[in-house]
């Protein structure tokens, strides 16, 4: 058995360690080591418990903070939503109020329109009844004077008048603002068709440039003899612009005669007559005036057709020079001269030099026109009418 020494930690004295002492020391060291380990475990356990406790506390605090933040965020979002909903409700209430006010206004307007429609319908029905009564009385008179053939013709007239009445009723129901004018146009067309069944009565469509109605005159063998255009007016005042417009339509449509049917005559006319190249009459004068104009066209056409002693080219030239187209062209030249001369007079103060030059040119045009037209009159004689502007 080996021997070993043990050194005292305090006095540094060495002494020999025996087995018993070594065992004792070993036991003591083991005991102290065990105690130290147990203490270290207890300290570690205690620190672990403290750490777990602190960790739990920190988690609780963190959780509480998160919950508070979530609550605040939810409250903020809820407040925004509530504010948005309140604004939306306010806007909807405002729009609903405006819509109700507009609906009330529309109902009032609708009621007023219905009242006006009823009043217009009542007035129109009264007029139609009077018109039907007048037609019936005329029918009775014609029925007593005419033969069975005329009686059938009268029945057709009444049927046509009833169709016209239905058309007028439809126009009234539509509430057209041009009702009165359209009624007179329809009545004018119907009167011409019934009075002159062999002529062609053509309506000019709305929006198409031209007069309201065109009558193509035919003789007893159905040959075309001329053209008459009608312009219907039903206003409280007469304007000279109608004459110029209808004369322009007469040239563009190559008509022979133009007639304005108006409820109000010009101030210088108390009955139907001829004014500035256009016939003007009231609706009650249409029938006798159209008889006269139609008869004159047929006679002129017959006279022209009877002149067969001319060669073809001379006949065409003669017909052109004695026709309305040549006369209207000359009138257009004269009207252009007059319009241009009036424009020059207005500019005379500021443009004296230019005015003098144009005046000479116009005098030259007028002189040449007068000489040319005089030459034509010398050839054709009285067949070519006089132009007032060249007198």
mmCIF file of C-alpha atoms in Angstrom:
data_model
loop_
_atom_site.group_PDB
_atom_site.id
_atom_site.type_symbol
_atom_site.label_atom_id
_atom_site.label_comp_id
_atom_site.label_asym_id
_atom_site.label_seq_id
_atom_site.Cartn_x
_atom_site.Cartn_y
_atom_site.Cartn_z
ATOM 1 C CA UNK A 1 0.000 0.000 0.000
ATOM 2 C CA UNK A 2 1.468 3.273 -1.070
ATOM 3 C CA UNK A 3 1.844 6.188 1.153
ATOM 4 C CA UNK A 4 0.840 9.719 0.368
ATOM 5 C CA UNK A 5 1.149 13.023 2.111
ATOM 6 C CA UNK A 6 -1.436 15.660 2.738
ATOM 7 C CA UNK A 7 -0.505 19.358 2.934
ATOM 8 C CA UNK A 8 -2.450 21.589 5.274
ATOM 9 C CA UNK A 9 -3.808 24.491 3.422
ATOM 10 C CA UNK A 10 -3.278 26.819 6.372
ATOM 11 C CA UNK A 11 0.129 25.949 7.846
ATOM 12 C CA UNK A 12 1.480 24.085 4.895
ATOM 13 C CA UNK A 13 2.412 21.145 7.166
ATOM 14 C CA UNK A 14 2.710 17.860 5.451
ATOM 15 C CA UNK A 15 1.689 14.690 7.108
ATOM 16 C CA UNK A 16 1.267 11.162 5.937
ATOM 17 C CA UNK A 17 -2.231 10.165 4.911
ATOM 18 C CA UNK A 18 -3.443 6.847 6.053
ATOM 19 C CA UNK A 19 -6.289 4.870 4.523
ATOM 20 C CA UNK A 20 -8.629 5.675 7.388
ATOM 21 C CA UNK A 21 -7.900 9.343 7.152
ATOM 22 C CA UNK A 22 -8.150 9.230 3.433
ATOM 23 C CA UNK A 23 -11.505 7.547 3.638
ATOM 24 C CA UNK A 24 -12.686 10.087 6.159
ATOM 25 C CA UNK A 25 -11.496 12.914 4.029
ATOM 26 C CA UNK A 26 -12.970 11.261 1.030
ATOM 27 C CA UNK A 27 -16.332 10.958 2.754
ATOM 28 C CA UNK A 28 -16.184 14.543 3.895
ATOM 29 C CA UNK A 29 -15.274 15.700 0.424
ATOM 30 C CA UNK A 30 -18.058 13.608 -1.049
ATOM 31 C CA UNK A 31 -20.494 15.037 1.483
ATOM 32 C CA UNK A 32 -19.380 18.599 0.763
ATOM 33 C CA UNK A 33 -19.498 17.928 -2.957
ATOM 34 C CA UNK A 34 -22.989 16.521 -2.609
ATOM 35 C CA UNK A 35 -24.078 19.477 -0.523
ATOM 36 C CA UNK A 36 -22.512 21.844 -3.029
ATOM 37 C CA UNK A 37 -24.231 20.106 -5.917
ATOM 38 C CA UNK A 38 -27.543 20.082 -4.072
ATOM 39 C CA UNK A 39 -27.136 23.764 -3.271
ATOM 40 C CA UNK A 40 -26.248 24.507 -6.855
ATOM 41 C CA UNK A 41 -29.308 22.585 -8.022
ATOM 42 C CA UNK A 42 -31.479 24.442 -5.517
ATOM 43 C CA UNK A 43 -29.989 27.786 -6.668
ATOM 44 C CA UNK A 44 -30.494 26.827 -10.290
ATOM 45 C CA UNK A 45 -34.046 25.681 -9.578
ATOM 46 C CA UNK A 46 -34.753 28.864 -7.693
ATOM 47 C CA UNK A 47 -33.281 30.991 -10.499
ATOM 48 C CA UNK A 48 -35.226 28.968 -13.003
ATOM 49 C CA UNK A 49 -38.445 29.553 -11.037
ATOM 50 C CA UNK A 50 -37.605 33.258 -10.774
ATOM 51 C CA UNK A 51 -36.893 33.407 -14.525
ATOM 52 C CA UNK A 52 -40.129 31.559 -15.305
ATOM 53 C CA UNK A 53 -42.013 33.885 -13.007
ATOM 54 C CA UNK A 54 -40.450 36.947 -14.618
ATOM 55 C CA UNK A 55 -41.081 35.466 -18.073
ATOM 56 C CA UNK A 56 -44.731 34.832 -17.216
ATOM 57 C CA UNK A 57 -45.081 38.339 -15.864
ATOM 58 C CA UNK A 58 -43.482 39.736 -19.028
ATOM 59 C CA UNK A 59 -45.766 37.638 -21.184
ATOM 60 C CA UNK A 60 -48.808 38.807 -19.228
ATOM 61 C CA UNK A 61 -47.723 42.433 -19.582
ATOM 62 C CA UNK A 62 -46.974 41.956 -23.300
ATOM 63 C CA UNK A 63 -50.307 40.234 -23.826
ATOM 64 C CA UNK A 64 -52.094 43.022 -21.995
ATOM 65 C CA UNK A 65 -50.320 45.630 -24.111
ATOM 66 C CA UNK A 66 -51.203 43.768 -27.298
ATOM 67 C CA UNK A 67 -54.830 43.477 -26.213
ATOM 68 C CA UNK A 68 -54.954 47.173 -25.356
ATOM 69 C CA UNK A 69 -53.433 48.078 -28.728
ATOM 70 C CA UNK A 70 -55.883 45.772 -30.518
ATOM 71 C CA UNK A 71 -58.761 47.325 -28.598
ATOM 72 C CA UNK A 72 -57.570 50.839 -29.457
ATOM 73 C CA UNK A 73 -57.080 49.908 -33.124
ATOM 74 C CA UNK A 74 -60.502 48.250 -33.300
ATOM 75 C CA UNK A 75 -62.064 51.263 -31.594
ATOM 76 C CA UNK A 76 -60.346 53.608 -34.061
ATOM 77 C CA UNK A 77 -61.480 51.537 -37.025
ATOM 78 C CA UNK A 78 -64.955 51.319 -35.584
ATOM 79 C CA UNK A 79 -65.008 55.098 -35.151
ATOM 80 C CA UNK A 80 -63.954 55.596 -38.805
ATOM 81 C CA UNK A 81 -66.623 53.168 -39.982
ATOM 82 C CA UNK A 82 -69.263 54.828 -37.856
ATOM 83 C CA UNK A 83 -68.234 58.233 -39.195
ATOM 84 C CA UNK A 84 -68.308 56.926 -42.773
ATOM 85 C CA UNK A 85 -71.729 55.343 -42.225
ATOM 86 C CA UNK A 86 -73.032 58.565 -40.704
ATOM 87 C CA UNK A 87 -71.778 60.557 -43.701
ATOM 88 C CA UNK A 88 -73.278 58.029 -46.099
ATOM 89 C CA UNK A 89 -76.622 58.133 -44.285
ATOM 90 C CA UNK A 90 -76.567 61.946 -44.356
ATOM 91 C CA UNK A 91 -75.794 61.959 -48.109
ATOM 92 C CA UNK A 92 -78.529 59.411 -48.804
ATOM 93 C CA UNK A 93 -81.010 61.440 -46.779
ATOM 94 C CA UNK A 94 -80.065 64.534 -48.784
ATOM 95 C CA UNK A 95 -80.415 62.713 -52.115
ATOM 96 C CA UNK A 96 -83.707 61.190 -50.993
ATOM 97 C CA UNK A 97 -85.023 64.627 -50.107
ATOM 98 C CA UNK A 98 -83.919 66.055 -53.475
ATOM 99 C CA UNK A 99 -85.464 63.099 -55.288
ATOM 100 C CA UNK A 100 -88.742 63.586 -53.437
ATOM 101 C CA UNK A 101 -88.753 67.289 -54.311
ATOM 102 C CA UNK A 102 -88.057 66.551 -57.994
ATOM 103 C CA UNK A 103 -90.758 63.883 -58.033
ATOM 104 C CA UNK A 104 -93.225 66.355 -56.537
ATOM 105 C CA UNK A 105 -92.281 68.959 -59.143
ATOM 106 C CA UNK A 106 -92.665 66.410 -61.968
ATOM 107 C CA UNK A 107 -96.082 65.404 -60.647
ATOM 108 C CA UNK A 108 -97.146 69.052 -60.648
ATOM 109 C CA UNK A 109 -95.889 69.534 -64.219
ATOM 110 C CA UNK A 110 -97.552 66.313 -65.332
ATOM 111 C CA UNK A 111 -100.840 67.475 -63.838
ATOM 112 C CA UNK A 112 -100.534 70.849 -65.583
ATOM 113 C CA UNK A 113 -99.741 69.165 -68.924
ATOM 114 C CA UNK A 114 -102.728 66.856 -68.573
ATOM 115 C CA UNK A 115 -104.996 69.822 -67.840
ATOM 116 C CA UNK A 116 -103.686 71.631 -70.932
ATOM 117 C CA UNK A 117 -104.105 68.514 -73.066
ATOM 118 C CA UNK A 118 -107.701 68.137 -71.894
ATOM 119 C CA UNK A 119 -108.408 71.786 -72.686
ATOM 120 C CA UNK A 120 -106.805 71.491 -76.130
ATOM 121 C CA UNK A 121 -108.647 68.260 -76.837
ATOM 122 C CA UNK A 122 -111.973 69.855 -75.843
ATOM 123 C CA UNK A 123 -111.387 72.870 -78.103
ATOM 124 C CA UNK A 124 -110.341 70.641 -80.976
ATOM 125 C CA UNK A 125 -113.392 68.414 -80.588
ATOM 126 C CA UNK A 126 -115.612 71.509 -80.722
ATOM 127 C CA UNK A 127 -113.893 72.646 -83.910
ATOM 128 C CA UNK A 128 -114.186 69.180 -85.401
ATOM 129 C CA UNK A 129 -117.884 69.013 -84.571
ATOM 130 C CA UNK A 130 -118.447 72.350 -86.249
ATOM 131 C CA UNK A 131 -116.366 71.179 -89.206
ATOM 132 C CA UNK A 132 -118.335 67.934 -89.470
ATOM 133 C CA UNK A 133 -121.581 69.876 -89.265
ATOM 134 C CA UNK A 134 -120.470 72.195 -92.071
ATOM 135 C CA UNK A 135 -119.339 69.258 -94.206
ATOM 136 C CA UNK A 136 -122.637 67.499 -93.612
ATOM 137 C CA UNK A 137 -124.636 70.548 -94.619
ATOM 138 C CA UNK A 138 -122.566 70.943 -97.780
ATOM 139 C CA UNK A 139 -123.033 67.271 -98.512
ATOM 140 C CA UNK A 140 -126.819 67.610 -98.226
ATOM 141 C CA UNK A 141 -126.805 70.542 -100.644
ATOM 142 C CA UNK A 142 -124.633 68.733 -103.187
ATOM 143 C CA UNK A 143 -126.666 65.588 -102.730
ATOM 144 C CA UNK A 144 -129.810 67.425 -103.825
ATOM 145 C CA UNK A 145 -128.148 68.881 -106.958
ATOM 146 C CA UNK A 146 -125.911 66.102 -108.253
ATOM 147 C CA UNK A 147 -126.559 62.760 -109.887
ATOM 148 C CA UNK A 148 -125.919 59.314 -108.469
ATOM 149 C CA UNK A 149 -122.305 59.491 -109.661
ATOM 150 C CA UNK A 150 -121.820 62.773 -107.814
ATOM 151 C CA UNK A 151 -123.425 61.201 -104.771
ATOM 152 C CA UNK A 152 -120.794 58.450 -104.723
ATOM 153 C CA UNK A 153 -118.101 61.080 -105.157
ATOM 154 C CA UNK A 154 -119.558 62.935 -102.188
ATOM 155 C CA UNK A 155 -119.460 59.806 -100.056
ATOM 156 C CA UNK A 156 -115.790 59.463 -100.882
ATOM 157 C CA UNK A 157 -115.268 63.096 -99.914
ATOM 158 C CA UNK A 158 -116.928 62.522 -96.558
ATOM 159 C CA UNK A 159 -114.785 59.438 -95.973
ATOM 160 C CA UNK A 160 -111.689 61.466 -96.819
ATOM 161 C CA UNK A 161 -112.827 64.219 -94.482
ATOM 162 C CA UNK A 162 -113.346 61.689 -91.691
ATOM 163 C CA UNK A 163 -109.828 60.396 -92.292
ATOM 164 C CA UNK A 164 -108.619 64.005 -92.101
ATOM 165 C CA UNK A 165 -110.506 64.433 -88.801
ATOM 166 C CA UNK A 166 -108.843 61.312 -87.410
ATOM 167 C CA UNK A 167 -105.456 62.632 -88.513
ATOM 168 C CA UNK A 168 -106.181 65.932 -86.791
ATOM 169 C CA UNK A 169 -107.211 64.096 -83.606
ATOM 170 C CA UNK A 170 -103.959 62.136 -83.615
ATOM 171 C CA UNK A 171 -102.047 65.362 -84.047
ATOM 172 C CA UNK A 172 -103.914 66.865 -81.082
ATOM 173 C CA UNK A 173 -103.172 63.862 -78.867
ATOM 174 C CA UNK A 174 -99.491 64.156 -79.666
ATOM 175 C CA UNK A 175 -99.610 67.733 -78.368
ATOM 176 C CA UNK A 176 -97.728 69.145 -81.375
ATOM 177 C CA UNK A 177 -96.912 72.833 -81.151
ATOM 178 C CA UNK A 178 -97.368 73.102 -84.942
ATOM 179 C CA UNK A 179 -100.881 71.674 -84.819
ATOM 180 C CA UNK A 180 -102.726 74.673 -86.276
ATOM 181 C CA UNK A 181 -100.320 75.062 -89.198
ATOM 182 C CA UNK A 182 -100.369 71.333 -89.965
ATOM 183 C CA UNK A 183 -104.187 71.271 -89.850
ATOM 184 C CA UNK A 184 -104.355 74.031 -92.470
ATOM 185 C CA UNK A 185 -101.743 72.254 -94.614
ATOM 186 C CA UNK A 186 -103.734 69.018 -94.488
ATOM 187 C CA UNK A 187 -106.984 70.846 -95.189
ATOM 188 C CA UNK A 188 -105.380 72.652 -98.142
ATOM 189 C CA UNK A 189 -104.091 69.407 -99.659
ATOM 190 C CA UNK A 190 -107.434 67.700 -99.133
ATOM 191 C CA UNK A 191 -109.336 70.625 -100.681
ATOM 192 C CA UNK A 192 -107.134 70.584 -103.789
ATOM 193 C CA UNK A 193 -107.420 66.794 -104.171
ATOM 194 C CA UNK A 194 -111.203 66.874 -103.902
ATOM 195 C CA UNK A 195 -111.601 69.915 -106.166
ATOM 196 C CA UNK A 196 -109.162 68.759 -108.871
ATOM 197 C CA UNK A 197 -109.194 64.949 -108.887
ATOM 198 C CA UNK A 198 -107.284 64.753 -112.227
ATOM 199 C CA UNK A 199 -104.376 66.886 -110.985
ATOM 200 C CA UNK A 200 -101.446 65.556 -108.978
ATOM 201 C CA UNK A 201 -101.305 67.042 -105.476
ATOM 202 C CA UNK A 202 -97.945 66.331 -103.837
ATOM 203 C CA UNK A 203 -97.001 67.032 -100.239
ATOM 204 C CA UNK A 204 -93.462 68.278 -99.609
ATOM 205 C CA UNK A 205 -91.955 66.245 -96.773
ATOM 206 C CA UNK A 206 -90.942 67.944 -93.514
ATOM 207 C CA UNK A 207 -87.321 69.065 -93.531
ATOM 208 C CA UNK A 208 -87.174 69.158 -97.353
ATOM 209 C CA UNK A 209 -86.525 72.587 -98.862
ATOM 210 C CA UNK A 210 -89.517 73.863 -100.825
ATOM 211 C CA UNK A 211 -93.156 74.871 -100.523
ATOM 212 C CA UNK A 212 -95.716 72.947 -98.441
ATOM 213 C CA UNK A 213 -97.766 71.625 -101.366
ATOM 214 C CA UNK A 214 -97.298 71.245 -105.148
ATOM 215 C CA UNK A 215 -100.162 71.021 -107.680
ATOM 216 C CA UNK A 216 -99.270 69.614 -111.109
ATOM 217 C CA UNK A 217 -102.050 70.811 -113.453
ATOM 218 C CA UNK A 218 -103.293 68.359 -116.116
ATOM 219 C CA UNK A 219 -105.849 68.962 -118.854
ATOM 220 C CA UNK A 220 -108.726 66.693 -119.857
ATOM 221 C CA UNK A 221 -106.359 64.379 -121.760
ATOM 222 C CA UNK A 222 -103.973 64.092 -118.790
ATOM 223 C CA UNK A 223 -101.211 66.233 -120.324
ATOM 224 C CA UNK A 224 -99.167 68.256 -117.846
ATOM 225 C CA UNK A 225 -99.853 71.978 -118.309
ATOM 226 C CA UNK A 226 -97.946 73.604 -115.472
ATOM 227 C CA UNK A 227 -97.119 73.622 -111.795
ATOM 228 C CA UNK A 228 -98.532 75.653 -108.878
ATOM 229 C CA UNK A 229 -96.880 75.679 -105.446
ATOM 230 C CA UNK A 230 -98.667 76.590 -102.225
ATOM 231 C CA UNK A 231 -97.215 77.824 -98.936
ATOM 232 C CA UNK A 232 -99.560 77.602 -95.926
ATOM 233 C CA UNK A 233 -99.204 80.112 -93.079
ATOM 234 C CA UNK A 234 -101.356 80.472 -89.989
ATOM 235 C CA UNK A 235 -99.799 83.221 -87.888
ATOM 236 C CA UNK A 236 -101.044 86.539 -86.523
ATOM 237 C CA UNK A 237 -98.673 88.680 -88.602
ATOM 238 C CA UNK A 238 -97.647 88.669 -92.281
ATOM 239 C CA UNK A 239 -93.956 89.035 -93.198
ATOM 240 C CA UNK A 240 -92.495 89.876 -96.622
ATOM 241 C CA UNK A 241 -89.805 87.245 -96.087
ATOM 242 C CA UNK A 242 -92.418 84.636 -97.038
ATOM 243 C CA UNK A 243 -92.661 86.164 -100.522
ATOM 244 C CA UNK A 244 -88.898 86.064 -101.144
ATOM 245 C CA UNK A 245 -88.642 82.516 -99.810
ATOM 246 C CA UNK A 246 -91.538 81.278 -101.965
ATOM 247 C CA UNK A 247 -90.112 82.985 -105.081
ATOM 248 C CA UNK A 248 -86.835 81.169 -104.431
ATOM 249 C CA UNK A 249 -88.779 77.894 -104.047
ATOM 250 C CA UNK A 250 -90.646 78.659 -107.270
ATOM 251 C CA UNK A 251 -87.367 78.973 -109.179
ATOM 252 C CA UNK A 252 -85.812 75.871 -107.573
ATOM 253 C CA UNK A 253 -88.932 73.759 -108.186
ATOM 254 C CA UNK A 254 -89.478 75.281 -111.670
ATOM 255 C CA UNK A 255 -93.052 76.218 -110.807
ATOM 256 C CA UNK A 256 -95.214 78.520 -112.938
ATOM 257 C CA UNK A 257 -97.286 80.104 -110.157
ATOM 258 C CA UNK A 258 -96.760 80.539 -106.409
ATOM 259 C CA UNK A 259 -99.566 81.038 -103.855
ATOM 260 C CA UNK A 260 -99.369 81.945 -100.157
ATOM 261 C CA UNK A 261 -102.425 80.814 -98.171
ATOM 262 C CA UNK A 262 -102.426 82.896 -95.002
ATOM 263 C CA UNK A 263 -104.799 83.697 -92.195
ATOM 264 C CA UNK A 264 -103.520 87.303 -92.071
ATOM 265 C CA UNK A 265 -103.153 89.311 -95.286
ATOM 266 C CA UNK A 266 -100.522 92.058 -95.784
ATOM 267 C CA UNK A 267 -101.474 95.498 -94.479
ATOM 268 C CA UNK A 268 -101.912 96.901 -98.002
ATOM 269 C CA UNK A 269 -104.345 94.129 -99.063
ATOM 270 C CA UNK A 270 -107.949 93.642 -97.955
ATOM 271 C CA UNK A 271 -108.626 90.605 -100.188
ATOM 272 C CA UNK A 272 -106.685 88.109 -102.283
ATOM 273 C CA UNK A 273 -104.374 89.511 -104.959
ATOM 274 C CA UNK A 274 -101.000 89.497 -106.696
ATOM 275 C CA UNK A 275 -97.979 90.984 -104.853
ATOM 276 C CA UNK A 276 -94.305 90.979 -105.924
ATOM 277 C CA UNK A 277 -94.740 87.992 -108.221
ATOM 278 C CA UNK A 278 -96.737 85.855 -105.767
ATOM 279 C CA UNK A 279 -100.483 85.325 -105.283
ATOM 280 C CA UNK A 280 -101.718 85.858 -101.685
ATOM 281 C CA UNK A 281 -105.120 84.753 -100.391
ATOM 282 C CA UNK A 282 -107.002 83.404 -97.380
ATOM 283 C CA UNK A 283 -108.043 79.782 -97.048
ATOM 284 C CA UNK A 284 -111.642 80.624 -98.016
ATOM 285 C CA UNK A 285 -110.375 82.066 -101.339
ATOM 286 C CA UNK A 286 -108.214 79.083 -102.313
ATOM 287 C CA UNK A 287 -110.866 77.275 -104.330
ATOM 288 C CA UNK A 288 -111.950 80.136 -106.658
ATOM 289 C CA UNK A 289 -108.364 81.419 -107.037
ATOM 290 C CA UNK A 290 -107.014 77.961 -107.889
ATOM 291 C CA UNK A 291 -109.761 77.580 -110.531
ATOM 292 C CA UNK A 292 -108.634 80.811 -112.210
ATOM 293 C CA UNK A 293 -104.901 80.024 -112.035
ATOM 294 C CA UNK A 294 -105.394 76.465 -113.243
ATOM 295 C CA UNK A 295 -107.561 77.610 -116.155
ATOM 296 C CA UNK A 296 -104.941 80.182 -117.201
ATOM 297 C CA UNK A 297 -102.177 77.534 -117.212
ATOM 298 C CA UNK A 298 -104.278 75.175 -119.339
ATOM 299 C CA UNK A 299 -105.062 77.947 -121.830
ATOM 300 C CA UNK A 300 -101.418 78.998 -122.095
ATOM 301 C CA UNK A 301 -100.345 75.406 -122.595
ATOM 302 C CA UNK A 302 -103.009 74.942 -125.278
ATOM 303 C CA UNK A 303 -101.888 78.095 -127.073
ATOM 304 C CA UNK A 304 -98.253 77.011 -127.032
ATOM 305 C CA UNK A 305 -99.114 73.518 -128.235
ATOM 306 C CA UNK A 306 -101.167 74.920 -131.155
ATOM 307 C CA UNK A 307 -98.172 76.698 -132.674
ATOM 308 C CA UNK A 308 -96.843 73.957 -134.904
ATOM 309 C CA UNK A 309 -95.517 76.170 -137.709
ATOM 310 C CA UNK A 310 -92.103 76.603 -136.071
ATOM 311 C CA UNK A 311 -89.092 74.430 -136.681
ATOM 312 C CA UNK A 312 -87.952 72.285 -133.760
ATOM 313 C CA UNK A 313 -85.091 74.486 -132.609
ATOM 314 C CA UNK A 314 -86.976 77.707 -133.151
ATOM 315 C CA UNK A 315 -89.951 76.219 -131.308
ATOM 316 C CA UNK A 316 -87.776 75.302 -128.334
ATOM 317 C CA UNK A 317 -86.200 78.745 -128.325
ATOM 318 C CA UNK A 318 -89.579 80.437 -128.685
ATOM 319 C CA UNK A 319 -91.059 78.319 -125.876
ATOM 320 C CA UNK A 320 -88.114 79.125 -123.633
ATOM 321 C CA UNK A 321 -88.253 82.877 -124.344
ATOM 322 C CA UNK A 322 -92.006 83.015 -123.811
ATOM 323 C CA UNK A 323 -92.039 80.706 -120.791
ATOM 324 C CA UNK A 324 -91.986 81.414 -117.067
ATOM 325 C CA UNK A 325 -88.484 80.013 -116.626
ATOM 326 C CA UNK A 326 -86.945 82.757 -118.816
ATOM 327 C CA UNK A 327 -89.066 85.423 -117.156
ATOM 328 C CA UNK A 328 -88.104 84.184 -113.702
ATOM 329 C CA UNK A 329 -84.427 84.165 -114.695
ATOM 330 C CA UNK A 330 -84.697 87.768 -115.847
ATOM 331 C CA UNK A 331 -86.486 88.652 -112.624
ATOM 332 C CA UNK A 332 -83.705 86.983 -110.675
ATOM 333 C CA UNK A 333 -81.144 89.104 -112.557
ATOM 334 C CA UNK A 334 -83.153 92.221 -111.807
ATOM 335 C CA UNK A 335 -83.578 91.292 -108.155
ATOM 336 C CA UNK A 336 -79.856 90.663 -107.886
ATOM 337 C CA UNK A 337 -79.222 94.078 -109.418
ATOM 338 C CA UNK A 338 -81.596 95.756 -106.966
ATOM 339 C CA UNK A 339 -80.096 93.975 -103.963
ATOM 340 C CA UNK A 340 -76.574 94.854 -105.074
ATOM 341 C CA UNK A 341 -77.542 98.487 -105.712
ATOM 342 C CA UNK A 342 -79.056 98.760 -102.222
ATOM 343 C CA UNK A 343 -75.857 97.387 -100.742
ATOM 344 C CA UNK A 344 -73.846 99.966 -102.660
ATOM 345 C CA UNK A 345 -76.027 102.802 -101.383
ATOM 346 C CA UNK A 346 -75.385 101.736 -97.797
ATOM 347 C CA UNK A 347 -71.632 101.678 -98.398
ATOM 348 C CA UNK A 348 -71.558 104.920 -100.376
ATOM 349 C CA UNK A 349 -70.444 107.159 -97.489
ATOM 350 C CA UNK A 350 -67.331 105.138 -96.662
ATOM 351 C CA UNK A 351 -66.521 103.734 -100.117
ATOM 352 C CA UNK A 352 -67.241 106.541 -102.590
ATOM 353 C CA UNK A 353 -64.661 105.448 -105.129
ATOM 354 C CA UNK A 354 -65.675 101.792 -105.121
ATOM 355 C CA UNK A 355 -69.339 102.812 -105.256
ATOM 356 C CA UNK A 356 -68.777 104.898 -108.401
ATOM 357 C CA UNK A 357 -67.022 102.028 -110.153
ATOM 358 C CA UNK A 358 -69.718 99.531 -109.253
ATOM 359 C CA UNK A 359 -72.473 101.941 -110.203
ATOM 360 C CA UNK A 360 -71.043 102.241 -113.708
ATOM 361 C CA UNK A 361 -70.815 98.472 -113.952
ATOM 362 C CA UNK A 362 -74.388 98.056 -112.753
ATOM 363 C CA UNK A 363 -75.685 100.695 -115.152
ATOM 364 C CA UNK A 364 -73.916 98.836 -117.910
ATOM 365 C CA UNK A 365 -75.496 95.540 -116.776
ATOM 366 C CA UNK A 366 -78.935 97.158 -116.577
ATOM 367 C CA UNK A 367 -78.514 98.763 -120.006
ATOM 368 C CA UNK A 368 -77.387 95.501 -121.590
ATOM 369 C CA UNK A 369 -80.184 93.620 -119.849
ATOM 370 C CA UNK A 370 -82.772 96.146 -120.998
ATOM 371 C CA UNK A 371 -81.446 96.048 -124.581
ATOM 372 C CA UNK A 372 -81.367 92.247 -124.552
ATOM 373 C CA UNK A 373 -84.877 91.960 -123.118
ATOM 374 C CA UNK A 374 -86.106 94.605 -125.571
ATOM 375 C CA UNK A 375 -84.708 92.575 -128.440
ATOM 376 C CA UNK A 376 -86.536 89.517 -127.174
ATOM 377 C CA UNK A 377 -89.785 91.504 -126.926
ATOM 378 C CA UNK A 378 -89.259 92.694 -130.475
ATOM 379 C CA UNK A 379 -89.055 89.071 -131.622
ATOM 380 C CA UNK A 380 -91.731 87.487 -129.435
ATOM 381 C CA UNK A 381 -94.048 90.458 -129.166
ATOM 382 C CA UNK A 382 -96.675 90.511 -126.421
ATOM 383 C CA UNK A 383 -95.969 86.854 -125.558
ATOM 384 C CA UNK A 384 -93.098 88.109 -123.408
ATOM 385 C CA UNK A 385 -94.417 90.056 -120.447
ATOM 386 C CA UNK A 386 -93.006 93.353 -119.220
ATOM 387 C CA UNK A 387 -90.617 93.499 -116.281
ATOM 388 C CA UNK A 388 -91.395 96.236 -113.772
ATOM 389 C CA UNK A 389 -87.735 96.586 -112.856
ATOM 390 C CA UNK A 390 -86.848 97.545 -116.472
ATOM 391 C CA UNK A 391 -89.621 100.112 -116.817
#
